[in-house]
mmCIF file of C-alpha atoms in Angstrom:
data_model
loop_
_atom_site.group_PDB
_atom_site.id
_atom_site.type_symbol
_atom_site.label_atom_id
_atom_site.label_comp_id
_atom_site.label_asym_id
_atom_site.label_seq_id
_atom_site.Cartn_x
_atom_site.Cartn_y
_atom_site.Cartn_z
ATOM 1 C CA MET A 1 0.000 0.000 0.000
ATOM 2 C CA THR A 2 2.839 2.370 0.837
ATOM 3 C CA ARG A 3 4.655 1.681 -2.430
ATOM 4 C CA ARG A 4 1.408 2.191 -4.411
ATOM 5 C CA SER A 5 0.700 5.469 -2.605
ATOM 6 C CA ILE A 6 4.154 6.773 -3.525
ATOM 7 C CA TRP A 7 4.028 5.826 -7.215
ATOM 8 C CA LEU A 8 0.460 6.924 -7.987
ATOM 9 C CA PRO A 9 1.143 10.692 -7.641
ATOM 10 C CA VAL A 10 4.325 10.285 -9.718
ATOM 11 C CA LEU A 11 2.349 8.566 -12.477
ATOM 12 C CA VAL A 12 -0.320 11.276 -12.461
ATOM 13 C CA VAL A 13 2.299 14.031 -12.702
ATOM 14 C CA GLY A 14 3.961 12.187 -15.577
ATOM 15 C CA LEU A 15 0.689 12.076 -17.475
ATOM 16 C CA LEU A 16 0.103 15.788 -16.972
ATOM 17 C CA VAL A 17 3.532 16.905 -18.264
ATOM 18 C CA PRO A 18 3.605 16.979 -22.107
ATOM 19 C CA ALA A 19 6.370 15.012 -23.743
ATOM 20 C CA VAL A 20 9.044 16.999 -25.586
ATOM 21 C CA VAL A 21 9.105 15.994 -29.258
ATOM 22 C CA VAL A 22 12.696 15.403 -30.330
ATOM 23 C CA SER A 23 13.512 14.381 -33.875
ATOM 24 C CA GLY A 24 16.415 12.181 -34.781
ATOM 25 C CA PRO A 25 19.572 13.204 -36.649
ATOM 26 C CA ARG A 26 18.101 11.830 -39.884
ATOM 27 C CA ASP A 27 14.805 13.715 -39.677
ATOM 28 C CA PHE A 28 13.830 16.499 -42.072
ATOM 29 C CA LEU A 29 11.611 19.580 -41.606
ATOM 30 C CA LEU A 30 10.255 21.766 -44.416
ATOM 31 C CA CYS A 31 10.095 25.395 -43.218
ATOM 32 C CA LEU A 32 8.893 27.382 -46.221
ATOM 33 C CA THR A 33 7.469 30.824 -45.554
ATOM 34 C CA GLY A 34 4.118 31.508 -47.146
ATOM 35 C CA PHE A 35 3.873 28.302 -49.157
ATOM 36 C CA PRO A 36 0.284 27.061 -49.532
ATOM 37 C CA GLY A 37 -1.574 24.801 -47.132
ATOM 38 C CA THR A 38 -1.225 23.976 -43.461
ATOM 39 C CA THR A 39 0.946 21.472 -41.635
ATOM 40 C CA GLU A 40 -2.008 19.098 -41.397
ATOM 41 C CA GLN A 41 -3.078 19.483 -45.027
ATOM 42 C CA ALA A 42 0.453 18.862 -46.251
ATOM 43 C CA GLY A 43 0.945 15.793 -44.064
ATOM 44 C CA PRO A 44 0.337 13.083 -46.715
ATOM 45 C CA THR A 45 2.420 14.935 -49.324
ATOM 46 C CA VAL A 46 5.321 15.422 -46.930
ATOM 47 C CA ARG A 47 5.106 11.777 -45.886
ATOM 48 C CA GLY A 48 5.390 10.701 -49.517
ATOM 49 C CA PHE A 49 8.370 12.974 -50.102
ATOM 50 C CA LEU A 50 10.218 11.771 -47.004
ATOM 51 C CA ASP A 51 9.517 8.107 -47.804
ATOM 52 C CA LYS A 52 10.844 8.475 -51.351
ATOM 53 C CA LEU A 53 13.897 10.316 -50.031
ATOM 54 C CA GLY A 54 14.477 7.571 -47.452
ATOM 55 C CA GLU A 55 14.274 4.916 -50.151
ATOM 56 C CA ARG A 56 16.809 6.751 -52.336
ATOM 57 C CA LEU A 57 19.127 7.047 -49.351
ATOM 58 C CA GLY A 58 18.816 3.357 -48.618
ATOM 59 C CA TRP A 59 17.401 4.114 -45.181
ATOM 60 C CA GLY A 60 13.945 2.853 -46.057
ATOM 61 C CA ALA A 61 10.445 4.353 -46.011
ATOM 62 C CA GLY A 62 9.256 5.610 -42.638
ATOM 63 C CA VAL A 63 12.738 6.214 -41.244
ATOM 64 C CA ILE A 64 12.818 9.973 -41.900
ATOM 65 C CA GLN A 65 10.276 11.873 -39.827
ATOM 66 C CA GLY A 66 9.262 15.470 -40.451
ATOM 67 C CA ASP A 67 6.599 18.082 -41.132
ATOM 68 C CA TYR A 68 5.941 21.202 -43.168
ATOM 69 C CA TYR A 69 5.590 24.662 -41.592
ATOM 70 C CA PRO A 70 4.548 27.711 -43.685
ATOM 71 C CA ASP A 71 5.033 30.176 -40.812
ATOM 72 C CA THR A 72 8.612 31.366 -40.266
ATOM 73 C CA GLN A 73 8.484 31.637 -36.487
ATOM 74 C CA VAL A 74 6.690 28.325 -36.046
ATOM 75 C CA GLY A 75 9.172 26.587 -38.336
ATOM 76 C CA LEU A 76 12.140 28.121 -36.521
ATOM 77 C CA GLN A 77 10.817 27.054 -33.145
ATOM 78 C CA GLN A 78 10.160 23.527 -34.417
ATOM 79 C CA ILE A 79 13.768 23.261 -35.590
ATOM 80 C CA LYS A 80 15.020 24.436 -32.208
ATOM 81 C CA ASP A 81 12.710 22.109 -30.293
ATOM 82 C CA ARG A 82 12.919 18.986 -32.449
ATOM 83 C CA LYS A 83 16.549 19.256 -33.554
ATOM 84 C CA PRO A 84 16.271 17.492 -36.931
ATOM 85 C CA GLY A 85 19.383 16.691 -38.932
ATOM 86 C CA PHE A 86 18.100 18.336 -42.115
ATOM 87 C CA ALA A 87 15.717 21.054 -43.309
ATOM 88 C CA GLY A 88 14.401 22.681 -46.445
ATOM 89 C CA MET A 89 14.271 26.419 -45.720
ATOM 90 C CA SER A 90 12.924 29.608 -47.192
ATOM 91 C CA LEU A 91 15.768 31.913 -48.141
ATOM 92 C CA ASP A 92 14.647 34.472 -45.541
ATOM 93 C CA LEU A 93 14.731 31.908 -42.723
ATOM 94 C CA TYR A 94 18.140 30.620 -43.786
ATOM 95 C CA LEU A 95 19.639 34.107 -43.973
ATOM 96 C CA ALA A 96 18.217 35.222 -40.641
ATOM 97 C CA HIS A 97 18.887 32.075 -38.607
ATOM 98 C CA GLY A 98 21.114 29.689 -40.566
ATOM 99 C CA GLU A 99 24.260 30.604 -38.675
ATOM 100 C CA GLU A 100 22.745 30.128 -35.232
ATOM 101 C CA LEU A 101 21.326 26.769 -36.331
ATOM 102 C CA GLY A 102 24.672 25.612 -37.690
ATOM 103 C CA ALA A 103 23.204 25.172 -41.171
ATOM 104 C CA GLU A 104 25.354 23.824 -44.010
ATOM 105 C CA VAL A 105 23.918 24.154 -47.531
ATOM 106 C CA LEU A 106 23.674 20.807 -49.341
ATOM 107 C CA ALA A 107 21.532 21.694 -52.370
ATOM 108 C CA LYS A 108 19.015 24.225 -53.631
ATOM 109 C CA ALA A 109 15.557 23.760 -55.049
ATOM 110 C CA VAL A 110 14.776 24.392 -58.713
ATOM 111 C CA MET A 111 11.239 25.793 -58.916
ATOM 112 C CA HIS A 112 9.312 27.212 -61.879
ATOM 113 C CA GLY A 113 12.188 26.105 -64.099
ATOM 114 C CA ARG A 114 14.915 28.071 -62.304
ATOM 115 C CA ASP A 115 17.216 27.807 -59.311
ATOM 116 C CA LYS A 116 16.951 31.522 -58.547
ATOM 117 C CA GLN A 117 14.210 34.034 -57.876
ATOM 118 C CA ARG A 118 13.571 37.746 -58.040
ATOM 119 C CA TYR A 119 10.748 39.961 -56.878
ATOM 120 C CA HIS A 120 8.941 42.857 -58.569
ATOM 121 C CA ILE A 121 7.132 45.843 -57.050
ATOM 122 C CA VAL A 122 3.812 46.367 -58.876
ATOM 123 C CA VAL A 123 1.715 49.540 -58.509
ATOM 124 C CA ALA A 124 -1.340 51.098 -60.081
ATOM 125 C CA LYS A 125 -0.760 52.584 -63.530
ATOM 126 C CA GLU A 126 -2.952 55.581 -62.709
ATOM 127 C CA GLY A 127 -2.252 57.398 -59.464
ATOM 128 C CA GLY A 128 0.344 54.929 -58.226
ATOM 129 C CA PRO A 129 3.674 56.029 -56.691
ATOM 130 C CA ALA A 130 6.247 57.325 -59.153
ATOM 131 C CA SER A 131 9.252 56.003 -57.212
ATOM 132 C CA VAL A 132 10.167 53.359 -54.669
ATOM 133 C CA GLU A 133 10.770 56.110 -52.104
ATOM 134 C CA ALA A 134 7.136 57.204 -52.500
ATOM 135 C CA LEU A 135 6.054 53.867 -51.017
ATOM 136 C CA SER A 136 7.108 55.017 -47.542
ATOM 137 C CA GLY A 137 4.429 54.312 -44.948
ATOM 138 C CA LYS A 138 2.064 52.678 -47.451
ATOM 139 C CA VAL A 139 0.344 49.273 -47.547
ATOM 140 C CA LEU A 140 2.228 46.578 -49.414
ATOM 141 C CA VAL A 141 0.909 43.077 -50.136
ATOM 142 C CA PRO A 142 1.321 40.056 -50.075
ATOM 143 C CA PHE A 143 4.874 39.968 -48.774
ATOM 144 C CA ARG A 144 5.540 36.994 -46.532
ATOM 145 C CA GLU A 145 9.226 37.488 -45.786
ATOM 146 C CA SER A 146 10.637 39.994 -43.298
ATOM 147 C CA ALA A 147 11.013 43.734 -43.734
ATOM 148 C CA ARG A 148 14.755 43.159 -43.502
ATOM 149 C CA PHE A 149 14.618 40.776 -46.475
ATOM 150 C CA LEU A 150 12.475 43.229 -48.450
ATOM 151 C CA GLY A 151 14.653 46.252 -47.709
ATOM 152 C CA ASN A 152 18.118 44.763 -47.959
ATOM 153 C CA LEU A 153 17.535 42.413 -50.879
ATOM 154 C CA VAL A 154 14.505 43.461 -52.950
ATOM 155 C CA LEU A 155 14.875 47.231 -52.398
ATOM 156 C CA ASP A 156 18.683 47.323 -52.621
ATOM 157 C CA GLY A 157 19.507 48.208 -49.040
ATOM 158 C CA GLN A 158 16.552 50.474 -48.235
ATOM 159 C CA ARG A 159 15.777 48.733 -44.982
ATOM 160 C CA ALA A 160 14.388 51.814 -43.229
ATOM 161 C CA LEU A 161 11.917 52.282 -46.064
ATOM 162 C CA ALA A 162 10.832 48.647 -45.850
ATOM 163 C CA GLU A 163 10.346 48.908 -42.096
ATOM 164 C CA SER A 164 8.035 51.901 -42.611
ATOM 165 C CA LEU A 165 5.664 49.867 -44.800
ATOM 166 C CA ASP A 166 2.482 48.194 -43.630
ATOM 167 C CA LEU A 167 3.279 44.668 -44.847
ATOM 168 C CA GLN A 168 0.030 42.730 -45.098
ATOM 169 C CA TYR A 169 -0.306 39.045 -45.844
ATOM 170 C CA GLU A 170 -2.536 38.054 -48.742
ATOM 171 C CA SER A 171 -3.673 34.569 -49.754
ATOM 172 C CA ASN A 172 -2.163 34.708 -53.239
ATOM 173 C CA ALA A 173 -0.479 37.016 -55.712
ATOM 174 C CA MET A 174 -3.527 37.464 -57.960
ATOM 175 C CA SER A 175 -5.733 38.694 -55.135
ATOM 176 C CA ALA A 176 -2.905 41.024 -54.058
ATOM 177 C CA LEU A 177 -2.734 42.523 -57.539
ATOM 178 C CA ARG A 178 -6.494 43.039 -57.547
ATOM 179 C CA LYS A 179 -6.173 44.965 -54.284
ATOM 180 C CA VAL A 180 -3.605 47.263 -55.875
ATOM 181 C CA ALA A 181 -5.869 47.836 -58.882
ATOM 182 C CA ARG A 182 -8.777 48.713 -56.554
ATOM 183 C CA GLY A 183 -6.675 51.096 -54.465
ATOM 184 C CA GLN A 184 -6.876 48.866 -51.377
ATOM 185 C CA ALA A 185 -3.082 48.582 -51.308
ATOM 186 C CA THR A 186 -0.392 50.853 -52.731
ATOM 187 C CA ALA A 187 1.839 48.092 -54.065
ATOM 188 C CA ALA A 188 2.308 44.366 -54.348
ATOM 189 C CA VAL A 189 5.491 42.313 -54.338
ATOM 190 C CA VAL A 190 5.250 39.394 -56.736
ATOM 191 C CA ALA A 191 7.720 36.743 -57.852
ATOM 192 C CA GLU A 192 9.217 36.345 -61.310
ATOM 193 C CA GLU A 193 6.758 33.646 -62.380
ATOM 194 C CA ILE A 194 3.842 36.082 -61.944
ATOM 195 C CA ILE A 195 5.523 38.645 -64.177
ATOM 196 C CA GLU A 196 6.157 35.959 -66.792
ATOM 197 C CA ARG A 197 2.409 35.242 -66.800
ATOM 198 C CA PHE A 198 1.328 38.868 -66.466
ATOM 199 C CA ASP A 199 -0.913 38.607 -69.531
ATOM 200 C CA GLU A 200 -3.077 36.223 -67.496
ATOM 201 C CA VAL A 201 -3.677 38.810 -64.768
ATOM 202 C CA PRO A 202 -7.281 40.080 -65.198
ATOM 203 C CA VAL A 203 -6.377 43.616 -64.045
ATOM 204 C CA LYS A 204 -3.046 43.842 -65.881
ATOM 205 C CA ASP A 205 -4.067 46.958 -67.827
ATOM 206 C CA GLN A 206 -4.422 48.847 -64.555
ATOM 207 C CA LEU A 207 -0.967 47.928 -63.280
ATOM 208 C CA ARG A 208 2.706 48.549 -63.977
ATOM 209 C CA VAL A 209 6.020 47.303 -62.581
ATOM 210 C CA LEU A 210 7.690 50.012 -60.516
ATOM 211 C CA ALA A 211 10.930 48.162 -59.736
ATOM 212 C CA ALA A 212 12.574 44.763 -59.931
ATOM 213 C CA GLY A 213 14.926 43.342 -57.338
ATOM 214 C CA PRO A 214 18.106 41.365 -58.026
ATOM 215 C CA TRP A 215 18.214 37.649 -58.722
ATOM 216 C CA LEU A 216 18.476 35.632 -55.494
ATOM 217 C CA PRO A 217 19.409 31.968 -55.016
ATOM 218 C CA GLY A 218 16.591 29.490 -54.550
ATOM 219 C CA PRO A 219 15.526 27.914 -51.238
ATOM 220 C CA PRO A 220 18.368 25.854 -49.762
ATOM 221 C CA VAL A 221 18.284 22.376 -48.287
ATOM 222 C CA VAL A 222 20.594 22.357 -45.294
ATOM 223 C CA ALA A 223 22.198 19.987 -42.852
ATOM 224 C CA LEU A 224 21.860 20.974 -39.206
ATOM 225 C CA GLU A 225 23.817 20.267 -36.050
ATOM 226 C CA GLY A 226 23.608 16.615 -35.085
ATOM 227 C CA SER A 227 23.705 15.121 -38.584
ATOM 228 C CA SER A 228 26.806 13.098 -39.366
ATOM 229 C CA ALA A 229 29.259 13.854 -42.160
ATOM 230 C CA ALA A 230 28.362 10.539 -43.817
ATOM 231 C CA ASP A 231 24.635 11.295 -43.714
ATOM 232 C CA ARG A 232 25.237 14.783 -45.105
ATOM 233 C CA ALA A 233 27.134 13.377 -48.080
ATOM 234 C CA ALA A 234 24.451 10.745 -48.649
ATOM 235 C CA MET A 235 21.637 13.318 -48.401
ATOM 236 C CA ARG A 236 23.321 15.584 -50.953
ATOM 237 C CA THR A 237 23.652 12.721 -53.436
ATOM 238 C CA ALA A 238 20.092 11.513 -52.871
ATOM 239 C CA LEU A 239 18.584 14.959 -53.358
ATOM 240 C CA LEU A 240 20.380 15.532 -56.646
ATOM 241 C CA GLY A 241 18.858 12.371 -58.100
ATOM 242 C CA LEU A 242 15.524 12.412 -56.301
ATOM 243 C CA CYS A 243 13.415 13.965 -59.053
ATOM 244 C CA ALA A 244 14.479 11.552 -61.791
ATOM 245 C CA GLY A 245 12.460 8.498 -62.824
ATOM 246 C CA ASP A 246 9.809 7.447 -60.348
ATOM 247 C CA GLY A 247 10.730 10.384 -58.100
ATOM 248 C CA ALA A 248 9.473 12.977 -60.585
ATOM 249 C CA GLU A 249 5.902 12.876 -59.325
ATOM 250 C CA THR A 250 7.106 13.074 -55.725
ATOM 251 C CA CYS A 251 9.003 16.269 -56.516
ATOM 252 C CA ARG A 252 6.064 17.748 -58.405
ATOM 253 C CA SER A 253 3.889 17.140 -55.341
ATOM 254 C CA ILE A 254 6.077 19.556 -53.340
ATOM 255 C CA ARG A 255 6.308 22.010 -56.286
ATOM 256 C CA VAL A 256 9.974 21.312 -56.975
ATOM 257 C CA ASP A 257 11.357 20.576 -60.455
ATOM 258 C CA SER A 258 14.659 19.215 -59.165
ATOM 259 C CA PHE A 259 17.466 19.835 -56.695
ATOM 260 C CA LYS A 260 20.735 21.358 -57.859
ATOM 261 C CA PRO A 261 24.199 21.199 -56.253
ATOM 262 C CA ALA A 262 24.871 24.098 -53.888
ATOM 263 C CA ALA A 263 27.163 24.974 -51.002
ATOM 264 C CA ASP A 264 27.549 27.726 -48.417
ATOM 265 C CA ALA A 265 29.723 29.699 -50.850
ATOM 266 C CA ASP A 266 26.812 30.026 -53.277
ATOM 267 C CA TYR A 267 24.934 32.038 -50.631
ATOM 268 C CA ALA A 268 27.878 34.172 -49.440
ATOM 269 C CA GLU A 269 26.930 37.291 -51.439
ATOM 270 C CA VAL A 270 23.257 37.223 -50.492
ATOM 271 C CA ARG A 271 24.268 36.716 -46.833
ATOM 272 C CA ARG A 272 26.422 39.837 -47.101
ATOM 273 C CA LEU A 273 23.580 41.886 -48.568
ATOM 274 C CA PHE A 274 21.100 40.612 -45.991
ATOM 275 C CA ALA A 275 23.449 41.590 -43.153
ATOM 276 C CA ARG A 276 23.427 45.286 -44.111
#
């Protein structure tokens, strides 16, 4: 009776304290700012991607665990809490926190037919601002990255200007452009693929491109602290061949054409610009 009376409270306390989720050194998180869907909605797609990756690595399906997070802060916290060995990151997240996470670039994603990206500032043709400086204090949509990313990279070092803007999230680029045409926002930031398809934009005749940012490298796949040198080398090789053959559909499911070789040096210049 005495032994039971001692252990019962301990058991109850144990049930009330939530377990800390810790990933293994071979696990993989996808932390991609503003990408569509929720963690739950993307679950089956992510599971398929990780299983195919595990098969290519020779580790087997089900070995790699991981999830997708479209919110930067949530994704960052998940990496810190779960300590996976690998992650696919938005460029903004990598630039802001890669060093503190001990990230080593293994590859970069090729999306929309390219391994780089640039952003364009779109305004109303009639009555819109005549210069980038005239955007100060105005509403800008649908930017999902940080003001630091916008100012230092897209606006060529004008971080103070970017921090003065009212950056509002929007569900997609087309709805953001409609807001600009209606006067509900002063400007929209859209990616290169939207400009390439600008003829498909219903309100295109009411809009014009005010400025275009520089070309930036695509989202990196990184190794994190805790992953072994052997696993890093194997992951790099597996990623580069993942989208060939029966892996093509798996890659399409996560909106990636392929993965291209990349290293920390390929991101050195953009890290310098971001640090301004």
